[in-house]
Coordinates of C-alpha atoms in Angstrom, one line a residue:
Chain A
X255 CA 2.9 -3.7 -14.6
X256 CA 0.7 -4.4 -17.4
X257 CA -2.6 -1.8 -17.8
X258 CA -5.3 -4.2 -16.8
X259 CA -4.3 -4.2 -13.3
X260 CA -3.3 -0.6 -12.5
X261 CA -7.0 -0.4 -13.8
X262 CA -8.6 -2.1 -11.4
X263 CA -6.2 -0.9 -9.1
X264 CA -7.8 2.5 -9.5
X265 CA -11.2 1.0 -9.9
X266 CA -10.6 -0.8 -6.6
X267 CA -10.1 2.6 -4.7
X268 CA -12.5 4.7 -6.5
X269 CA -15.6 2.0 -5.6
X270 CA -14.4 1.6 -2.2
X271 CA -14.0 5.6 -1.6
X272 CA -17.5 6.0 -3.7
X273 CA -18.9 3.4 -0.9
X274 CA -17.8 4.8 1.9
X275 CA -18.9 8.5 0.7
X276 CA -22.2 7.2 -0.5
X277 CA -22.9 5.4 3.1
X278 CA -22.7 2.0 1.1
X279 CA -21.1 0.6 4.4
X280 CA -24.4 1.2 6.1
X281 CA -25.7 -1.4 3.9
X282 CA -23.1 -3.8 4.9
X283 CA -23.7 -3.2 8.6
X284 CA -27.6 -3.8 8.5
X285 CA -27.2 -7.0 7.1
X286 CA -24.3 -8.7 8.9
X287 CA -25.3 -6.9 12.4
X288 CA -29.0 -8.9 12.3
X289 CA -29.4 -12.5 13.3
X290 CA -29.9 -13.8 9.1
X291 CA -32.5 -16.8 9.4
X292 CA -31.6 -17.2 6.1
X293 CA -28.2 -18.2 6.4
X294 CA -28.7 -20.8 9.1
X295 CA -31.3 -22.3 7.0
X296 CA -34.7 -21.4 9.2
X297 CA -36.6 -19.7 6.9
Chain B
X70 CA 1.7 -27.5 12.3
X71 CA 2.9 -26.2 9.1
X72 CA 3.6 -22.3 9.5
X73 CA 0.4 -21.6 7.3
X74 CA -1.7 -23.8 9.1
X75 CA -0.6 -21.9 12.1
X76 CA -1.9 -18.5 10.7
X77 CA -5.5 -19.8 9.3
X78 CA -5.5 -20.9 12.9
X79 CA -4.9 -17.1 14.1
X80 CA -6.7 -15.6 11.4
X81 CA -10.0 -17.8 12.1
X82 CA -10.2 -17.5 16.1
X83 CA -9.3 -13.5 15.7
X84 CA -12.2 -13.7 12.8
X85 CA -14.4 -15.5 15.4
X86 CA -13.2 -13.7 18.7
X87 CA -16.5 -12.2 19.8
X88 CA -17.4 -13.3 23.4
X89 CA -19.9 -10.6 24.7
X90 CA -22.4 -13.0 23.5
X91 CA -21.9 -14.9 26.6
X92 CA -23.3 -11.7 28.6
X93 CA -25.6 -10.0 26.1
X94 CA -26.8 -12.7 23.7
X95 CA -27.0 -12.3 19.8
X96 CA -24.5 -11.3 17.8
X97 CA -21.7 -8.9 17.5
X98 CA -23.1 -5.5 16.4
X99 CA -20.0 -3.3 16.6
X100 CA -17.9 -1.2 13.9
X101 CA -16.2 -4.2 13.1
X102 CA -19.2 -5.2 11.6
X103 CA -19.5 -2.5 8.5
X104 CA -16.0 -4.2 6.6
X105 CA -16.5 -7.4 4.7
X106 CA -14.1 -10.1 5.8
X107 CA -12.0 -11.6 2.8
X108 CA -12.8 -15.2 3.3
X109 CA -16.2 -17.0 3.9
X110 CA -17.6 -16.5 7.5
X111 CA -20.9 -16.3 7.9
X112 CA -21.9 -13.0 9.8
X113 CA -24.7 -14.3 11.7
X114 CA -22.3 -16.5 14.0
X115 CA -22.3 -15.3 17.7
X116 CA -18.5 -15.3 17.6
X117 CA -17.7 -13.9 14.3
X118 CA -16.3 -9.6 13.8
X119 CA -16.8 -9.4 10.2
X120 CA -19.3 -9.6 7.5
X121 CA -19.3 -12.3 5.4
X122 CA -18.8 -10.7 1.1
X123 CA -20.9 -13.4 -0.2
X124 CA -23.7 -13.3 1.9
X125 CA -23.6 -9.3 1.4
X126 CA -23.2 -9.5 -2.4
X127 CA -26.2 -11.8 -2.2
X128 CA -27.9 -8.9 -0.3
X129 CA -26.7 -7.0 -2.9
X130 CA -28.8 -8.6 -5.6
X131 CA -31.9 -8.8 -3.2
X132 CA -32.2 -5.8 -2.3
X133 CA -31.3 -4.5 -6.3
X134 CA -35.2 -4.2 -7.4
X135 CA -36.8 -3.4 -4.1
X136 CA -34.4 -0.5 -3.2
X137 CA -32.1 0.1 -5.9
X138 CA -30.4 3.4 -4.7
X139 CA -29.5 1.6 -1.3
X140 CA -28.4 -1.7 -3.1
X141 CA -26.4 0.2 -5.5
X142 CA -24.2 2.3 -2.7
X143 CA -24.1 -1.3 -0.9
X144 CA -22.8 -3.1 -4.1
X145 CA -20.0 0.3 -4.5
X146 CA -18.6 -0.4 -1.2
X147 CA -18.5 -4.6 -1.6
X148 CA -17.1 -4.0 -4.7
X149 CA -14.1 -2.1 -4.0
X150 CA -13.6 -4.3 -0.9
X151 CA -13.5 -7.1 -3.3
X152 CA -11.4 -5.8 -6.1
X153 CA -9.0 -4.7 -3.1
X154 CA -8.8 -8.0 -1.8
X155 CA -8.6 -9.5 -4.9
X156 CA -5.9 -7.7 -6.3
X157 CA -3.9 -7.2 -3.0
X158 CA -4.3 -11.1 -2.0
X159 CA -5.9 -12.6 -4.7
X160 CA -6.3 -16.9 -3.2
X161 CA -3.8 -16.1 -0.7
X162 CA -7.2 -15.6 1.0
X163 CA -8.4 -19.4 0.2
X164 CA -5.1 -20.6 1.7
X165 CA -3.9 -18.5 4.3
X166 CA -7.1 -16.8 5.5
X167 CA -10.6 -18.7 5.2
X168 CA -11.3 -20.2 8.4
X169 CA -13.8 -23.0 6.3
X170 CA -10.1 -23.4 4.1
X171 CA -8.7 -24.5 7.5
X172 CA -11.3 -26.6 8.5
X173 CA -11.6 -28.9 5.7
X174 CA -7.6 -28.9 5.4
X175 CA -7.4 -30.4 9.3
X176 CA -10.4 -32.3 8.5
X177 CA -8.3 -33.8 5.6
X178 CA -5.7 -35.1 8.2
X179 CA -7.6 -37.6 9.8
X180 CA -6.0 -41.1 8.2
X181 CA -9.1 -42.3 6.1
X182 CA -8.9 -43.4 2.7
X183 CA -8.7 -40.3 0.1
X184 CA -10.2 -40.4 -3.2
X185 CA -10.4 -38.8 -6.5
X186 CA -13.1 -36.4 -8.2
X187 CA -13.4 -35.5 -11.8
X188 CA -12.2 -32.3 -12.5
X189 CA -15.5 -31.4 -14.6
X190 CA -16.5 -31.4 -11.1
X191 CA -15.3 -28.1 -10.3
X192 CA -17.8 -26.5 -12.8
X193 CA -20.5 -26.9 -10.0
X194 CA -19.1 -24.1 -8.3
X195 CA -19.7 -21.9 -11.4
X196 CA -23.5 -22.6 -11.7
X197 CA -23.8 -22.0 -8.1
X198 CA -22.1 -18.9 -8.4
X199 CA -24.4 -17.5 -11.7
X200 CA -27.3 -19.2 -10.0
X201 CA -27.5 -19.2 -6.6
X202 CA -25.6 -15.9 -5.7
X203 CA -26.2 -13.7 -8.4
X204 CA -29.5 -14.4 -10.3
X205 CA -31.9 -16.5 -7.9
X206 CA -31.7 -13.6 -5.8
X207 CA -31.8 -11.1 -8.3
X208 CA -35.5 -12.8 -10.3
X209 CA -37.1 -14.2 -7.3
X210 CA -38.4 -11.4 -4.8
X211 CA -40.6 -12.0 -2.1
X212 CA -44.4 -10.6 -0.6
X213 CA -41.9 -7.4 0.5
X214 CA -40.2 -7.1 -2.8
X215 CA -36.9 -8.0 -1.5
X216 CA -35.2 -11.6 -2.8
X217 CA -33.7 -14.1 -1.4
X218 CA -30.2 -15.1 -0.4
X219 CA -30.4 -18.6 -1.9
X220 CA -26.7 -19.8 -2.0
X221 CA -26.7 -19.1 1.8
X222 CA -30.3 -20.4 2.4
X223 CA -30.3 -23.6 0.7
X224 CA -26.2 -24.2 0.2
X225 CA -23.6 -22.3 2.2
X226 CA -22.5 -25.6 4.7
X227 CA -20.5 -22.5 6.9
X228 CA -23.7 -20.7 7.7
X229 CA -25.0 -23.9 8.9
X230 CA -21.9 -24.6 11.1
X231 CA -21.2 -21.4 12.1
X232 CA -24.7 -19.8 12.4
X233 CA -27.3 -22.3 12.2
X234 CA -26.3 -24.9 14.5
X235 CA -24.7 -22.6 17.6
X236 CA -27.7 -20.2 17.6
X237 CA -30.3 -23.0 18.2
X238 CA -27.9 -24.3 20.6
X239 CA -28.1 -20.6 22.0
X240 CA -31.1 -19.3 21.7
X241 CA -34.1 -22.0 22.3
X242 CA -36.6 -20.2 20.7
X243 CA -35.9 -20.4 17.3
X244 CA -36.1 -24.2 17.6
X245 CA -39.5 -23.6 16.4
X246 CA -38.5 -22.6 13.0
X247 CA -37.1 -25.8 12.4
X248 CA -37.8 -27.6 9.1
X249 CA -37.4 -29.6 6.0
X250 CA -34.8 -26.9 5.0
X251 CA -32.4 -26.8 8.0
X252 CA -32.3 -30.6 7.9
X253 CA -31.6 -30.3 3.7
X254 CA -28.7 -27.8 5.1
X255 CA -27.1 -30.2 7.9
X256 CA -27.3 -33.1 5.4
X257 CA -25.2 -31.4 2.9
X258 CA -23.3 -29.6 6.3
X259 CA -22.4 -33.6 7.2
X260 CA -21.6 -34.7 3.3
X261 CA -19.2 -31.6 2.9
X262 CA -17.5 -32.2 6.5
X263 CA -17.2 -36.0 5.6
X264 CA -16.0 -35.8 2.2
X265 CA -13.4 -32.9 3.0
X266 CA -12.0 -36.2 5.3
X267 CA -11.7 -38.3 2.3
X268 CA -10.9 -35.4 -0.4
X269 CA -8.9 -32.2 0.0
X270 CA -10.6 -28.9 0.0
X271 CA -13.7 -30.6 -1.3
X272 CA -16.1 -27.4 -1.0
X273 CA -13.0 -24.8 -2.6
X274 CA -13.0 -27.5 -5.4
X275 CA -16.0 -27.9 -6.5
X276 CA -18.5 -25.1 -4.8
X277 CA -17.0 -22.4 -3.3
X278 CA -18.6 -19.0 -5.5
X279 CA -15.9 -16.6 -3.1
X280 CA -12.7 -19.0 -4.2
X281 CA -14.3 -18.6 -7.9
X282 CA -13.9 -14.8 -7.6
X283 CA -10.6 -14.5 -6.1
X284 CA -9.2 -16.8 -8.8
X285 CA -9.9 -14.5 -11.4
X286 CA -6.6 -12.0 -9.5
X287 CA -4.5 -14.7 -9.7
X288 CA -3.3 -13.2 -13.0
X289 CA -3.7 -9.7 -11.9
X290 CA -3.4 -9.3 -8.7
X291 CA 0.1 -8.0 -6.7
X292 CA 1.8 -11.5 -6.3
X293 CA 1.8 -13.8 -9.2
X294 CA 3.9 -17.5 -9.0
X295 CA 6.7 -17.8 -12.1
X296 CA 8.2 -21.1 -13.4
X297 CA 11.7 -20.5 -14.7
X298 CA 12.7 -23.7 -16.9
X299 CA 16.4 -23.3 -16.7
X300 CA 16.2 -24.4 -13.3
X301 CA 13.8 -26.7 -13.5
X302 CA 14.9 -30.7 -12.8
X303 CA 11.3 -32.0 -13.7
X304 CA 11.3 -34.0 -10.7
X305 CA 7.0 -33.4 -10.2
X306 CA 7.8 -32.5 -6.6
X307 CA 5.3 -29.3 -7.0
X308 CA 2.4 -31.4 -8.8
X309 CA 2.7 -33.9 -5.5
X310 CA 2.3 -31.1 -3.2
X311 CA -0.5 -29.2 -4.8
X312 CA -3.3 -29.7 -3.1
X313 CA -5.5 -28.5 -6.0
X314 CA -4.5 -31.4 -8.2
X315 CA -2.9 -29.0 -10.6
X316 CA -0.6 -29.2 -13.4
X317 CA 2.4 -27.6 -12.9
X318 CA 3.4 -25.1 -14.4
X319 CA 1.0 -24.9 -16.9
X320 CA -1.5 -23.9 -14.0
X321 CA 0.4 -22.0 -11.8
X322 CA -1.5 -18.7 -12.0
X323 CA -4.8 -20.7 -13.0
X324 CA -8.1 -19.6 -11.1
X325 CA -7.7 -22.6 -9.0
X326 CA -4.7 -21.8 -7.3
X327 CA -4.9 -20.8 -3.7
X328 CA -1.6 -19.9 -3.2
X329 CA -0.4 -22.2 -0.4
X330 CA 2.9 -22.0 -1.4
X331 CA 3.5 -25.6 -1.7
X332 CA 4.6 -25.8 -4.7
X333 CA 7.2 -23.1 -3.9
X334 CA 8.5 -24.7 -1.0
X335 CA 8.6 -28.0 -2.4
X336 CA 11.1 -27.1 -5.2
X337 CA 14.3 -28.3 -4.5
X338 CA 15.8 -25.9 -7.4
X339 CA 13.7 -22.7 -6.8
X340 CA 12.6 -22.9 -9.8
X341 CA 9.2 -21.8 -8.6
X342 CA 9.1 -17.8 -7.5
X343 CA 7.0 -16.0 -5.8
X344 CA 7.1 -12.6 -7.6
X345 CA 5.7 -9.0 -6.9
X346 CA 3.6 -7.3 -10.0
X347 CA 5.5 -4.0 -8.7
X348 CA 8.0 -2.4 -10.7
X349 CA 10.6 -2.5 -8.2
X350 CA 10.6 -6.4 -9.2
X351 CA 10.1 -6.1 -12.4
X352 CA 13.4 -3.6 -12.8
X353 CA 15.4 -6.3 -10.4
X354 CA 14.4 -8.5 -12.7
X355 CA 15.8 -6.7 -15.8
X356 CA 19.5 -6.8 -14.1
X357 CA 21.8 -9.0 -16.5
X358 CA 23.0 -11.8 -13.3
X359 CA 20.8 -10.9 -10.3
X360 CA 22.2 -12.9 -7.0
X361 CA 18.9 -14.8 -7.1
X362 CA 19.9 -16.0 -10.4
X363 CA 23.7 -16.8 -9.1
X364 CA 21.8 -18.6 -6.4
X365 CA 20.1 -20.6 -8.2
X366 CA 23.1 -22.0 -10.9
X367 CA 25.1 -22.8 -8.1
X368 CA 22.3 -25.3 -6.7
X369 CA 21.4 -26.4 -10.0
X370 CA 24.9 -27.2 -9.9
X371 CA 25.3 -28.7 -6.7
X372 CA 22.3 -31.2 -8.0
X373 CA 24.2 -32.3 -11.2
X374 CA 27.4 -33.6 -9.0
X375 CA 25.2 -34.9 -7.0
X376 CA 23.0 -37.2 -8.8
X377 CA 26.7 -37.8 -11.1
X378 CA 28.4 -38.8 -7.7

């Protein structure tokens, strides 16, 4: 395995334990659990 | 149905298996809905679990100059979901998971004329990637301070099917907000569905931002495709079956591959191989005369009395 990915193999799993420590899932939730008028192209 | 077909088919009705609608209304607003799914599905459909990582990572870039704490603990988390996917599957998601993949490949079977695009066409996807996803809604914020998300408002053709289109159907009252920009998004909705008939994968090709950052794992990510020439008969077998129109081998582990496995499966020599970036593989591979290998001479060899008989 060349160094790039083991990199962003530990990049990958620090962000995504930073996230979830950090709430940063919240922010996922409170977007995709509301109706987005956005996305269906109503406002 | 081809074995792959069969799982997008799973994957997108389990992606889109959300029924209390029927009883409460709305949409799904469970646990489910804090993890990004890997493949474009727009979160705002009744039926859909998952959030969709484009539409968050425009969020992302909305939300950056009105709340920057919040956006930046939101753009942690979709991150590492993304790098995760990225390196773990890589386009596998493009051609074994995204349910929009699976529609425009069945669309592609009804027996129409195909044609041929440019492949300078598939730079679109890259200007709606810089523009629409990440800087419109970055520059542009709104009486509230928060941006846009502008791929998704004025482009995303799976909002519009999946969102747009059942939630009116749904929910009368938002008939109201009907305008010139929903019938802009079910114009290009009715290109995208009618071209996909007469060209493969039309949206992955040429505008699909998600597709544009999965291919960059294709060289890193856990499973990378290898050509070995010694095997090779140069028939063009895996060029026939790509569906991305790619030159093979040269573009095997380009960014437009979406790992459909065509190629592989097509190769009546094996000389295409699917091969882990673990170093279990990589010490198998260092073995003088692996079995695979032994395998493979004896077909090669098989061929050659063949095509002499």
């Amino acid at each position: 395995m060349k160094i790039l990915p083991k990199v962003l193999w530990w990049l990958a799993g620090i962000l995504l334990l930073a996230g979830v420590l950090s709430g940063g899932f919240r922010f996922v939730f409170s977007r995709a659990a509301n109706l987005c008028l956005s996305c269906m192209g109503l406002q | 149905m081809k074995k792959r077909n069969f799982i997008q088919f799973l994957v997108a009705v389990w992606a889109n298996s959300y029924f209390g609608f029927l009883i409460r209304g709305g949409i799904y607003t469970g646990k489910l809905k804090n993890l990004c799914f890997p493949g474009l599905n727009c979160y705002s459909c009744p039926l859909a679990l998952m959030a969709c990582p484009l539409g968050i990572l425009q969020h992302v870039m909305a939300t950056l100059r009105a709340l920057p704490v919040v956006a930046v603990k939101g753009a942690l988390y979709l991150l590492g979901s993304l790098l995760f996917y990225g390196l773990l599957l890589g386009r596998f998601v493009c051609g074994w998971i995204c349910p929009f993949g699976f529609l425009q490949e069945m669309l592609y079977r009804i027996p129409l004329p195909k044609i041929g695009l440019p492949r300078r066409a598939r730079l679109l996807k890259w200007g709606l990637f810089l523009g629409l996803v990440l800087a419109l809604p970055f520059i542009f914020k709104g009486e509230t301070g928060y941006g846009e998300v502008w791929f998704c408002r004025t482009f995303c053709p799976a909002g519009t099917l999946e969102a747009g289109l059942p939630n009116l159907v749904l929910e009368p009252q938002l008939r109201s907000l009907i305008g010139l920009l929903f019938y802009w998004k079910v114009l290009l909705l009715a290109g995208i569905l009618l071209g996909s008939i007469l060209y493969l994968r039309l949206f992955c090709k040429l505008f699909c931002p998600l597709g544009l950052i999965y291919g960059f794992f294709n060289r890193l990510g856990l499973f990378r495709l290898r050509w070995q020439e010694k095997n090779c008969i140069f028939c063009g077998l895996c060029e026939k079956m790509c569906p991305m129109e790619l030159e093979i081998p040269k573009e095997l582990n380009s960014l437009e591959c979406i790992r459909c496995l065509n190629c592989l499966n097509a190769c009546p020599t094996k000389s295409i191989e699917l091969k882990g970036s673990f170093r279990l593989e990589t010490r198998l591979d260092r073995l003088p005369f692996s079995v695979a290998e032994r395998r493979h001479a004896t077909r090669r060899e098989s061929l050659r009395r063949n095509s002499s008989g």
